GROMACS .gro file of C-alpha atoms in nm:
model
  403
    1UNK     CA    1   1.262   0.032   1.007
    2UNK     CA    2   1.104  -0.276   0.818
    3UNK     CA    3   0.963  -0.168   0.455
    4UNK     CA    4   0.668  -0.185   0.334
    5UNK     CA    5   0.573  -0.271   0.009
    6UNK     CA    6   0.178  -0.189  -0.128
    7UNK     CA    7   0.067  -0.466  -0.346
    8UNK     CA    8  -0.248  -0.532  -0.526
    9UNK     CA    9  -0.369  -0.833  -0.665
   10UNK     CA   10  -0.624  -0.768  -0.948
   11UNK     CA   11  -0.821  -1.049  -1.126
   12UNK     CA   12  -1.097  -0.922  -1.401
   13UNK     CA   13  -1.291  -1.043  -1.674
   14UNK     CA   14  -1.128  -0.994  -2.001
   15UNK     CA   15  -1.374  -0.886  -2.243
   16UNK     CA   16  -1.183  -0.559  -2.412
   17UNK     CA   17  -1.065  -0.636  -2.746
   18UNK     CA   18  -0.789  -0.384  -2.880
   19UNK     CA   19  -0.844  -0.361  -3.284
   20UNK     CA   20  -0.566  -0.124  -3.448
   21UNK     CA   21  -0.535  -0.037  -3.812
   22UNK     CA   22  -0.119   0.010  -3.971
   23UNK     CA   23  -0.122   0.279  -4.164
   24UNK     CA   24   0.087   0.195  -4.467
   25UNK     CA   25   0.346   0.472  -4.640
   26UNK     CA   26   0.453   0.370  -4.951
   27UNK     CA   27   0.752   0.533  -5.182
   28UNK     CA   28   0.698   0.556  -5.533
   29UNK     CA   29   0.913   0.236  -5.581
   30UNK     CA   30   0.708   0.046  -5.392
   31UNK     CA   31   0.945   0.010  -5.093
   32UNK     CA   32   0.739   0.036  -4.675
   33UNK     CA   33   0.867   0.323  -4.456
   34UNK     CA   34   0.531   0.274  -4.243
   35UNK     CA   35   0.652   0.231  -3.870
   36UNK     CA   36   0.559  -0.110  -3.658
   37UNK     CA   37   0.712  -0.297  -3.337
   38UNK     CA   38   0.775   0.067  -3.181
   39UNK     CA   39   0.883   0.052  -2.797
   40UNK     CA   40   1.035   0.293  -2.567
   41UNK     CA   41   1.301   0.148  -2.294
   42UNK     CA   42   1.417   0.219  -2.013
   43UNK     CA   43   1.828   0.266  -2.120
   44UNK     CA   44   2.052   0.486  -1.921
   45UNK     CA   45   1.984   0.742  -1.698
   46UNK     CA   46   1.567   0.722  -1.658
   47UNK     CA   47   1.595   1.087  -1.571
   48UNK     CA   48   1.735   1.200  -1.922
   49UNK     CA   49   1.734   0.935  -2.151
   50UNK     CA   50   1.557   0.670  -2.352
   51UNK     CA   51   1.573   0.336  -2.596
   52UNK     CA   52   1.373   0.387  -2.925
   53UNK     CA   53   1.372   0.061  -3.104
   54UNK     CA   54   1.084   0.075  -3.451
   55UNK     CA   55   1.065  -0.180  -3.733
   56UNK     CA   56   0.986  -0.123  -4.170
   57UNK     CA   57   0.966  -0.308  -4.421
   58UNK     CA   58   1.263  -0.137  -4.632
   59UNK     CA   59   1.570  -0.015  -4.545
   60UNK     CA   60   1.547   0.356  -4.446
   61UNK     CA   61   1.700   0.611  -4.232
   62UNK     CA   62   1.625   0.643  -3.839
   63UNK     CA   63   1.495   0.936  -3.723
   64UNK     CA   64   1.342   1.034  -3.329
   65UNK     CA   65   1.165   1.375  -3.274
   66UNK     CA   66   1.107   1.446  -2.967
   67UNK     CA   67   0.821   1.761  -2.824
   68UNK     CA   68   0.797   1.926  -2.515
   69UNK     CA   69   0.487   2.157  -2.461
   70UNK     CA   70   0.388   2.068  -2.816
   71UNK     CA   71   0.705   2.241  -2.937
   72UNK     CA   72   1.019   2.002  -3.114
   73UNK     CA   73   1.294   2.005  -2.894
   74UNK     CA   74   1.516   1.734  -3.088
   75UNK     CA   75   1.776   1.979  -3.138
   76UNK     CA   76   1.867   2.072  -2.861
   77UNK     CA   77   1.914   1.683  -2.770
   78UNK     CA   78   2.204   1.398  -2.787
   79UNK     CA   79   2.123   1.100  -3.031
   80UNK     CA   80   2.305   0.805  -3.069
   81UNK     CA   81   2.414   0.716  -3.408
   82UNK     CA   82   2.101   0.567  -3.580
   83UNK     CA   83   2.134   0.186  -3.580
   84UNK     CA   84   1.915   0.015  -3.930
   85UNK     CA   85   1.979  -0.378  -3.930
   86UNK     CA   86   1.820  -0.638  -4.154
   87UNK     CA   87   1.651  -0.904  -3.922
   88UNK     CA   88   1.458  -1.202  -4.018
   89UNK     CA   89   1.282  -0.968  -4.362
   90UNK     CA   90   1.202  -0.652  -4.198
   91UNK     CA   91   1.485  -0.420  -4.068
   92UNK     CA   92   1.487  -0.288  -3.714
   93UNK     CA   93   1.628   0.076  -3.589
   94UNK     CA   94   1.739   0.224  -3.267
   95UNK     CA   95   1.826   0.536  -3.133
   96UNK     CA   96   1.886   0.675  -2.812
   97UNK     CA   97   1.834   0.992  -2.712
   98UNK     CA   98   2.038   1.214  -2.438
   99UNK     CA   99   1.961   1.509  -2.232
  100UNK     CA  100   1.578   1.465  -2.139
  101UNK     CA  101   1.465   1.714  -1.815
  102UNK     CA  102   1.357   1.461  -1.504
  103UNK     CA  103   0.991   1.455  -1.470
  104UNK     CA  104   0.900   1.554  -1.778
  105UNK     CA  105   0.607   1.439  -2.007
  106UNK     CA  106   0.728   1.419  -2.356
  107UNK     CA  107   0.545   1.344  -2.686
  108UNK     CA  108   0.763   1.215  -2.941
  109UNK     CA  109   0.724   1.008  -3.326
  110UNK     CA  110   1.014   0.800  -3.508
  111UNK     CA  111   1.002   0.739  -3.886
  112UNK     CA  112   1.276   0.839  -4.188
  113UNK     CA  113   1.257   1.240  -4.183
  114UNK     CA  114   0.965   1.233  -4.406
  115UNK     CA  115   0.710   0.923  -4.313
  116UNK     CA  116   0.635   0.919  -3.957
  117UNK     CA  117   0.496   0.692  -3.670
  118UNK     CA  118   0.154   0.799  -3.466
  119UNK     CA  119   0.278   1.048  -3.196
  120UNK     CA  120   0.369   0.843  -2.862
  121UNK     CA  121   0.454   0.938  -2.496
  122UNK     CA  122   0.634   0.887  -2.244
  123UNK     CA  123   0.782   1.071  -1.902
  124UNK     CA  124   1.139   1.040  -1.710
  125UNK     CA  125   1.198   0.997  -1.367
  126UNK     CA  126   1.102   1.270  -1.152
  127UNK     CA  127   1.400   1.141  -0.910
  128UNK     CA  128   1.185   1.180  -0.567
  129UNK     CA  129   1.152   0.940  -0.308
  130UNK     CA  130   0.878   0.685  -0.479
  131UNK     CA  131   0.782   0.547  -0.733
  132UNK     CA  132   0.521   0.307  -0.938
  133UNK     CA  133   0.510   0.073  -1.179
  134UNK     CA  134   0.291  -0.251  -1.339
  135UNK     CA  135   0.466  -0.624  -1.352
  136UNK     CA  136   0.276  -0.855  -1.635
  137UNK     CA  137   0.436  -1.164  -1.745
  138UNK     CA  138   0.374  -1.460  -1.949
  139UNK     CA  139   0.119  -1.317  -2.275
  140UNK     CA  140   0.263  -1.583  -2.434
  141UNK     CA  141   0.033  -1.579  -2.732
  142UNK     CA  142  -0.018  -1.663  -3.109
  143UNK     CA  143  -0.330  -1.600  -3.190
  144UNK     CA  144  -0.483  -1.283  -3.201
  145UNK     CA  145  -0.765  -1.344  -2.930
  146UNK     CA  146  -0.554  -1.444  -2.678
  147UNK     CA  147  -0.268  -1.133  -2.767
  148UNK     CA  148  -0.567  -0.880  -2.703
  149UNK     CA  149  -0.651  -1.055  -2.362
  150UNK     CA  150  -0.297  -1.003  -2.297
  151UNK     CA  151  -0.303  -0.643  -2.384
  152UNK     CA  152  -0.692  -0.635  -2.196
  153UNK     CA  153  -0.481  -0.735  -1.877
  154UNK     CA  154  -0.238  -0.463  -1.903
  155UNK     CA  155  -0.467  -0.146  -2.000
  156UNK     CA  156  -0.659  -0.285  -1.677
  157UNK     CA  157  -0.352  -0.259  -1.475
  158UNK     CA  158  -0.283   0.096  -1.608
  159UNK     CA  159  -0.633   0.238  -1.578
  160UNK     CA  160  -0.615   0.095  -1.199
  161UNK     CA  161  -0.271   0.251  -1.159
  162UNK     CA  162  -0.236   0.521  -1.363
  163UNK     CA  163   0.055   0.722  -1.240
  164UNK     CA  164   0.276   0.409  -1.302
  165UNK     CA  165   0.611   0.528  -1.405
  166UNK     CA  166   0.699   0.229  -1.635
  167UNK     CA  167   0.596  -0.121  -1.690
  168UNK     CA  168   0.817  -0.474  -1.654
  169UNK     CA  169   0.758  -0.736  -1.857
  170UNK     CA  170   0.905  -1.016  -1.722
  171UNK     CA  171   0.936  -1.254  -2.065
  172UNK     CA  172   0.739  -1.455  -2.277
  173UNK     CA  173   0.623  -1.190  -2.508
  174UNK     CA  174   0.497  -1.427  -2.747
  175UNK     CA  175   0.493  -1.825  -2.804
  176UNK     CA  176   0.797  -1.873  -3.093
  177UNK     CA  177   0.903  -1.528  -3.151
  178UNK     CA  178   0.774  -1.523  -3.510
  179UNK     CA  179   0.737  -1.234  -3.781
  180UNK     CA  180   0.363  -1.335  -3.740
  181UNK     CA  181   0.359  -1.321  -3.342
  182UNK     CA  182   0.548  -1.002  -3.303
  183UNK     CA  183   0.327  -0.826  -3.534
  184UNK     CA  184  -0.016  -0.933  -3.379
  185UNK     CA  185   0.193  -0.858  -2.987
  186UNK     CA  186   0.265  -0.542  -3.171
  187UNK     CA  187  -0.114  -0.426  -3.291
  188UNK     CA  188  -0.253  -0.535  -2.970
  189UNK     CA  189  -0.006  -0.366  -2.711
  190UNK     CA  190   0.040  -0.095  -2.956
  191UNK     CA  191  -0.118   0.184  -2.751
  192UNK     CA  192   0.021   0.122  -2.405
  193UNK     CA  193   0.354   0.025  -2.544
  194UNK     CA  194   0.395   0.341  -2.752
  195UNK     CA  195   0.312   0.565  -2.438
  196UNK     CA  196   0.486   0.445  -2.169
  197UNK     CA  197   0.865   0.325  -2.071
  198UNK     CA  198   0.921  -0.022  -2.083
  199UNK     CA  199   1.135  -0.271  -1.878
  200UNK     CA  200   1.147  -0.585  -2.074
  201UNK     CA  201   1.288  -0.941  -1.987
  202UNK     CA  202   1.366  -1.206  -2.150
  203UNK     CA  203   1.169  -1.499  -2.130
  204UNK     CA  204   1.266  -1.861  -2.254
  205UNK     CA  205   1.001  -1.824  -2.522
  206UNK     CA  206   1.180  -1.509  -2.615
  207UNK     CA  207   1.518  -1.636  -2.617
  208UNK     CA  208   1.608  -2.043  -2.603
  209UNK     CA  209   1.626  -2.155  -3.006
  210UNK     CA  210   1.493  -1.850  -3.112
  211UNK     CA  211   1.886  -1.631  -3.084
  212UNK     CA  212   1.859  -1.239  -3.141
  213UNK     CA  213   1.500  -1.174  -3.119
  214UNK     CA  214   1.510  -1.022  -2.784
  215UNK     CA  215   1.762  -0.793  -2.815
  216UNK     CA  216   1.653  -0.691  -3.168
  217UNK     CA  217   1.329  -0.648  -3.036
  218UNK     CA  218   1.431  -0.368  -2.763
  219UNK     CA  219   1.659  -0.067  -2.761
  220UNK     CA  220   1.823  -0.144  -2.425
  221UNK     CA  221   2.187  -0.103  -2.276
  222UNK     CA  222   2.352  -0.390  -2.353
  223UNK     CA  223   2.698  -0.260  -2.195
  224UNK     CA  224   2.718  -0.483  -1.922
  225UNK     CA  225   2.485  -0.750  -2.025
  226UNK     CA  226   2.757  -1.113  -2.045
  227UNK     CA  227   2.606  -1.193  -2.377
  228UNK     CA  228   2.301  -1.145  -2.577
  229UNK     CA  229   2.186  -1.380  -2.829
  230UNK     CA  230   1.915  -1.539  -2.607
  231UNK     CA  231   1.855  -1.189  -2.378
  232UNK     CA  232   2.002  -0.887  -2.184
  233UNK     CA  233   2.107  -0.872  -1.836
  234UNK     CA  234   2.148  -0.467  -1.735
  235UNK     CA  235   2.026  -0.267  -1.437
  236UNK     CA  236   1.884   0.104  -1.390
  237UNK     CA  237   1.800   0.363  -1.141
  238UNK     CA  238   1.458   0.484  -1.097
  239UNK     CA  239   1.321   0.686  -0.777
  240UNK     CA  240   1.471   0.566  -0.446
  241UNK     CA  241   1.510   0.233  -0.637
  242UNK     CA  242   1.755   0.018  -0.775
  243UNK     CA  243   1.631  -0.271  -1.081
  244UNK     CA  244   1.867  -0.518  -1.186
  245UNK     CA  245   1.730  -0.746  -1.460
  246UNK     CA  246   1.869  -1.065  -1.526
  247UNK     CA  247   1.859  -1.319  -1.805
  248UNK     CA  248   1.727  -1.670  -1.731
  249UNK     CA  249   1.833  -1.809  -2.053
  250UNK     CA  250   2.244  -1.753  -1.995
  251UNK     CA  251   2.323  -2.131  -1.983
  252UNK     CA  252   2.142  -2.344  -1.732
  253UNK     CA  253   1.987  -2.047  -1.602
  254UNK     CA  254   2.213  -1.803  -1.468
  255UNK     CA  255   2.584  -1.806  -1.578
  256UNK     CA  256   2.818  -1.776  -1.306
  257UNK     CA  257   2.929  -1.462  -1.556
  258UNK     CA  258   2.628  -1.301  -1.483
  259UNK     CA  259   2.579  -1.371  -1.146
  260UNK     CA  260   2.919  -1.209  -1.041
  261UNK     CA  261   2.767  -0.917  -1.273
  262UNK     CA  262   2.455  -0.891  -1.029
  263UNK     CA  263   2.699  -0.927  -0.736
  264UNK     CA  264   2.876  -0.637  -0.804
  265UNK     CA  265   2.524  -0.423  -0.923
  266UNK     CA  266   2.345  -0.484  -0.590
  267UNK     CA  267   2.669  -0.400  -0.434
  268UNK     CA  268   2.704  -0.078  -0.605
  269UNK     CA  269   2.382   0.097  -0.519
  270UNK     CA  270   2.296   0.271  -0.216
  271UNK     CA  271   1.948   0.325  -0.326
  272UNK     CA  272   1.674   0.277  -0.087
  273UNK     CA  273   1.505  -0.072  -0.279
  274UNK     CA  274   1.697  -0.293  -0.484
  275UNK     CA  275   1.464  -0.521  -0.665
  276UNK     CA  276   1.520  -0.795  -0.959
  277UNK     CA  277   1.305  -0.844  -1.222
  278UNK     CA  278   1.393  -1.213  -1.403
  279UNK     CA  279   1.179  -1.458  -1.588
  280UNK     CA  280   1.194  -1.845  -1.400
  281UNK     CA  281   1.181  -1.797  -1.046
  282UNK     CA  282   1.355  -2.020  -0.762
  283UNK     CA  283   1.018  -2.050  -0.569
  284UNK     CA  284   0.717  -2.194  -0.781
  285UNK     CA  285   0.476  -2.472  -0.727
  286UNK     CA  286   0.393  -2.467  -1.120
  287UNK     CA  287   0.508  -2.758  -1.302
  288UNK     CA  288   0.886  -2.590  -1.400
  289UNK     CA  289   0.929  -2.565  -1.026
  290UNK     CA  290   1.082  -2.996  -1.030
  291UNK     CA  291   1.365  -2.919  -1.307
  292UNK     CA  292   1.699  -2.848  -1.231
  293UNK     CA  293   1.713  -2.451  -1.363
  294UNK     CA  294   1.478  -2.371  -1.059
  295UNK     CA  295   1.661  -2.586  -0.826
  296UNK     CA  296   2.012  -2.399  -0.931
  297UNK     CA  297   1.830  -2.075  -0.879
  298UNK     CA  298   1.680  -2.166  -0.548
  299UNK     CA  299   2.048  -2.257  -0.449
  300UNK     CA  300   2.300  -2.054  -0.631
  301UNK     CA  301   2.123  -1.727  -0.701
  302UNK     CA  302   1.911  -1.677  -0.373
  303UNK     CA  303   2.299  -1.703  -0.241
  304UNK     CA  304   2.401  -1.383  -0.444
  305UNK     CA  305   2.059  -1.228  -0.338
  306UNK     CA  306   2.102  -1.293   0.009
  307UNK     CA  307   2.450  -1.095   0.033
  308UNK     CA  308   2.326  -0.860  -0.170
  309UNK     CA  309   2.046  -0.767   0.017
  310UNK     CA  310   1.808  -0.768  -0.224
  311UNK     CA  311   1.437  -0.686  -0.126
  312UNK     CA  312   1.209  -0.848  -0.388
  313UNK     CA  313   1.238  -1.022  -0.664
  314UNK     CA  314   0.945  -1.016  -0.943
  315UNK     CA  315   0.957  -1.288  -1.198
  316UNK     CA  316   0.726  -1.558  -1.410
  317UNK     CA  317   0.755  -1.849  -1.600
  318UNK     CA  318   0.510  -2.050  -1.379
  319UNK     CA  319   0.184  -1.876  -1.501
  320UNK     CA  320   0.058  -1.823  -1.171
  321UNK     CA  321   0.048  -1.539  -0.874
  322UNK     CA  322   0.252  -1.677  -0.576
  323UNK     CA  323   0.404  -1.407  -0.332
  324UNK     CA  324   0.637  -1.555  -0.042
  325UNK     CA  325   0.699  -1.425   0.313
  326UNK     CA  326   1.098  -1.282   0.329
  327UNK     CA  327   1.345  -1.517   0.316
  328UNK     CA  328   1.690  -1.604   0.396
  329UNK     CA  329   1.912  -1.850   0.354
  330UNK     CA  330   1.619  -2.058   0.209
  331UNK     CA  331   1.430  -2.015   0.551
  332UNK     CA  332   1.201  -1.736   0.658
  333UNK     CA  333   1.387  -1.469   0.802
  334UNK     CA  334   1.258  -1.088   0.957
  335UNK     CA  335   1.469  -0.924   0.647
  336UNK     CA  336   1.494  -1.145   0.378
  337UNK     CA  337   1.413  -1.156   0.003
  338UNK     CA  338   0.991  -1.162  -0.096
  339UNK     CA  339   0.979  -1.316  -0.418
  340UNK     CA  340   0.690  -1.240  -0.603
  341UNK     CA  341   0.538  -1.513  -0.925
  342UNK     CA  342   0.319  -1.214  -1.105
  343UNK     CA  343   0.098  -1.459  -1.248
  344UNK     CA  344  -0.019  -1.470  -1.632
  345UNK     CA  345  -0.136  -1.172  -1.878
  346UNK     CA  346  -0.221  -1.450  -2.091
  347UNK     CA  347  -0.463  -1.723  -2.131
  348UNK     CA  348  -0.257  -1.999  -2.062
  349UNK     CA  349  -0.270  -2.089  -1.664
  350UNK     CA  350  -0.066  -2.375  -1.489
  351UNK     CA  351  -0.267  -2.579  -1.203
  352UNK     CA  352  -0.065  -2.608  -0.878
  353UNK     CA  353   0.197  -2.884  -0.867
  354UNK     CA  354   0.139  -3.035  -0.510
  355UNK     CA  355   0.339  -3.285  -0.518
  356UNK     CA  356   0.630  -3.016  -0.458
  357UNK     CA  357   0.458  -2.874  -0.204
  358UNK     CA  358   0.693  -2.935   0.098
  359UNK     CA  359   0.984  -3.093  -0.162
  360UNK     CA  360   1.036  -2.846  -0.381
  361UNK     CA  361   0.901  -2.561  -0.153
  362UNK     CA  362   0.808  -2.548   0.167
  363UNK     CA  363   0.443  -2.397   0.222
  364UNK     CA  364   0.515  -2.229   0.528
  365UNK     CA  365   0.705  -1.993   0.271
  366UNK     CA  366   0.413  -1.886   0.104
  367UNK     CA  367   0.255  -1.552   0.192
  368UNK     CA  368  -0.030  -1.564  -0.087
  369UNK     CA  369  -0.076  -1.772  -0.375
  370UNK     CA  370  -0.326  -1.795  -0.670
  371UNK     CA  371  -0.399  -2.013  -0.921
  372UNK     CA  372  -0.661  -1.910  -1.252
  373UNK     CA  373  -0.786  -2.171  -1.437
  374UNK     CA  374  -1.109  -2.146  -1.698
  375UNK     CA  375  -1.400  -1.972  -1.516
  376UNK     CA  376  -1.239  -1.923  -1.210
  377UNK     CA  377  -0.958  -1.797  -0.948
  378UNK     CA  378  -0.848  -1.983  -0.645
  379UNK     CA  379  -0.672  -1.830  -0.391
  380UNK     CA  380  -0.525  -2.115  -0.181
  381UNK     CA  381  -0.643  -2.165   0.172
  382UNK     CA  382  -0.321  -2.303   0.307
  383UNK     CA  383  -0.462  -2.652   0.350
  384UNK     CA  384  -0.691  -2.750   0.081
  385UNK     CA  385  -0.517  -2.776  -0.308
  386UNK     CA  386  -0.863  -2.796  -0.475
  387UNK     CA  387  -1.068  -2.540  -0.335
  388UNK     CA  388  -1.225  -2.265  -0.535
  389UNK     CA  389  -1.333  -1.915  -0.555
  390UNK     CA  390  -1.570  -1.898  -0.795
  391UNK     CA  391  -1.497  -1.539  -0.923
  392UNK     CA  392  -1.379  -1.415  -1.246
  393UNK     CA  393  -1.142  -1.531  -1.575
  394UNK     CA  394  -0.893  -1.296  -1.667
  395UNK     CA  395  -0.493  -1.208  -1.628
  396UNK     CA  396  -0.302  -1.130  -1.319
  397UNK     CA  397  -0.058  -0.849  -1.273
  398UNK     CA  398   0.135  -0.717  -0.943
  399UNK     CA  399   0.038  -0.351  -0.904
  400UNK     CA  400   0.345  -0.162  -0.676
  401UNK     CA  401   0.397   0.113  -0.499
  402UNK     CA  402   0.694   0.168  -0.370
  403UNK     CA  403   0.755   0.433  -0.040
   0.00000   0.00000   0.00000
């Protein structure tokens, strides 16, 4: 039977702006316990576990409680050993905890025993037969305007979806990974990152020149990943699917290292979906679709994909929405691959390329494609490269539903 995948495209005026106040905790010698950069990952088992990953200012210890029902359950969990690292003036921590109950709603705050973080949420998988989740890409940002679009984009997507079970970011958190970026991607994305799981990627913004931010950034298993100063490669479970997530910035693109690594994790599932979530994608007609990472991709990695059967691969890069019909062997084909460019959370929007039209990619592939630019959206005809929609600015996500 041929599956089916529910997709909706959303375009919307960003107007919300997301302010948030730190609230500072101070020791009597001056040094910062008060809690920032606080995430919850996808890491393990989504059933029974999770990635905590905070940030302070001083070195402290690394503490997760976790509630169920309103009542603190920590004790009766697994923790990893508490991990408190120096990194670029701040220090980072990360736990992980063990033994969560499958669709469960927990309520949980990280801090040193004694000053705490706001209480978050979050729930594990349920393990039935569907699932649903949000795909942003691309915020991008360094100012603080443009990070509370981003974070505008993404409440959107959640209030329009809001049973999602997790969301992926597919990479380029910020511009240049500074202290200054994080913190203002941090206070705008504070309250949908603190209560729900996240499935990050690395983008090239969040990994090329700018080693360890990425993985310091995220509490993620790292057990498989081929290397990770400039990002993580790992997979997990969730529903009747299978995720592997790759890293786009392991040497040209994709190391041959890690693409026997997704070889063997698409072979090893038997779940219903298997779907990749990776930051460039092989099929773009942005302007990164001419250099030579896409090209490799386009050849060497739809290759793997292909005999692994994969179903749909979600990436970004290209800051536009472009969805193709299944494909095979770089031709269309009844039960191929859909690859899906998830457009931009941010303000930043590339115009379509057309000279690769054809070169680069062959139109036919395309199954829907959309380009924002200031003022409006254009959702291409399949003949004409300049027509316009006049309808709305704003960010573009891929909302999914899986059956």
């Amino acid at each position: 039977m041929k599956k089916v995948v529910l997709k909706s495209l959303s375009l919307f005026l960003c107007l919300a702006m997301i302010f948030s106040v730190s609230a500072f905790a101070f020791a009597e010698d001056g040094e910062d316990f008060s809690v920032s950069r606080l995430s919850v990952c996808v890491n393990g088992d989504t059933g029974s576990s999770r990635g905590f990953c905070w940030y302070t200012k001083s070195k402290t210890d690394s503490v997760v409680k976790i509630f169920k029902d309103g009542k603190d359950i920590s004790s009766s969990l697994n923790h990893s050993l508490p991990v408190c690292k120096e990194w670029e003036g701040s220090y980072f921590h990360k736990v992980t905890v063990f033994g969560l109950e499958s669709g469960v709603k927990y309520t949980y705050k990280v801090g040193n025993g004694t000053v705490w973080s706001e209480e978050g949420s979050f729930s594990t998988d349920d393990k039935d037969s569907s699932l649903s989740f949000v795909a942003i890409a691309d915020v991008q940002s360094s100012s603080k305007e443009d990070f509370e679009k981003g974070a505008a984009v993404l409440s959107k997507a959640l209030e329009q979806n809001p049973n999602a079970d997790f969301v992926a970011n597919l990479g380029d958190f910020t511009n240049d990974s500074t202290n200054e970026e994080w913190n203002l991607y941090d206070e705008a994305f504070k309250k949908t990152n603190r209560n729900i799981t996240i499935a990050p990627v690395a983008g090239n913004h969040d990994g090329l020149g700018v080693w360890h931010w990425f993985d310091n950034m995220f509490n993620l298993d790292t057990s498989e990943s081929v290397q990770n100063l400039n990002g993580v490669n790992y997979s997990f479970d969730y529903g009747n699917a299978h995720f592997s997530v790759l890293n786009t910035n392991d040497l040209l693109s994709v190391s041959n290292a890690q693409l026997s690594w997704l070889q063997n994790d698409l072979a090893s599932t038997d779940r219903d979906w298997k779907i990749v979530f990776m930051h460039k994608s092989p099929y773009t007609l942005g302007k990164d679709g001419k250099w030579p990472d896409a090209l490799y991709l386009q050849k060497s990695l739809t290759e793997v994909l292909d005999k692994g059967n994969a179903d749909i691969v979600f990436s970004g890069h290209d800051h536009m929405y472009l969805r193709t019909k299944q494909l095979a062997n770089n031709a269309i084909a009844e039960d191929g691959t859909t690859y899906v460019l998830s457009g931009t959370a941010g303000a930043k929007r590339y115009q379509i390329r057309s000279f690769l039209a054809d070169y680069f990619l062959d139109t036919s592939f395309i199954d829907a494609l959309t380009v924002q630019k200031d003022g409006w959206a254009n959702y291409w005809n399949g003949t004409d490269w300049n027509s316009t929609k006049e309808t709305n600015i704003g960010g573009c996500f891929s909302n999914n539903l899986i059956k």
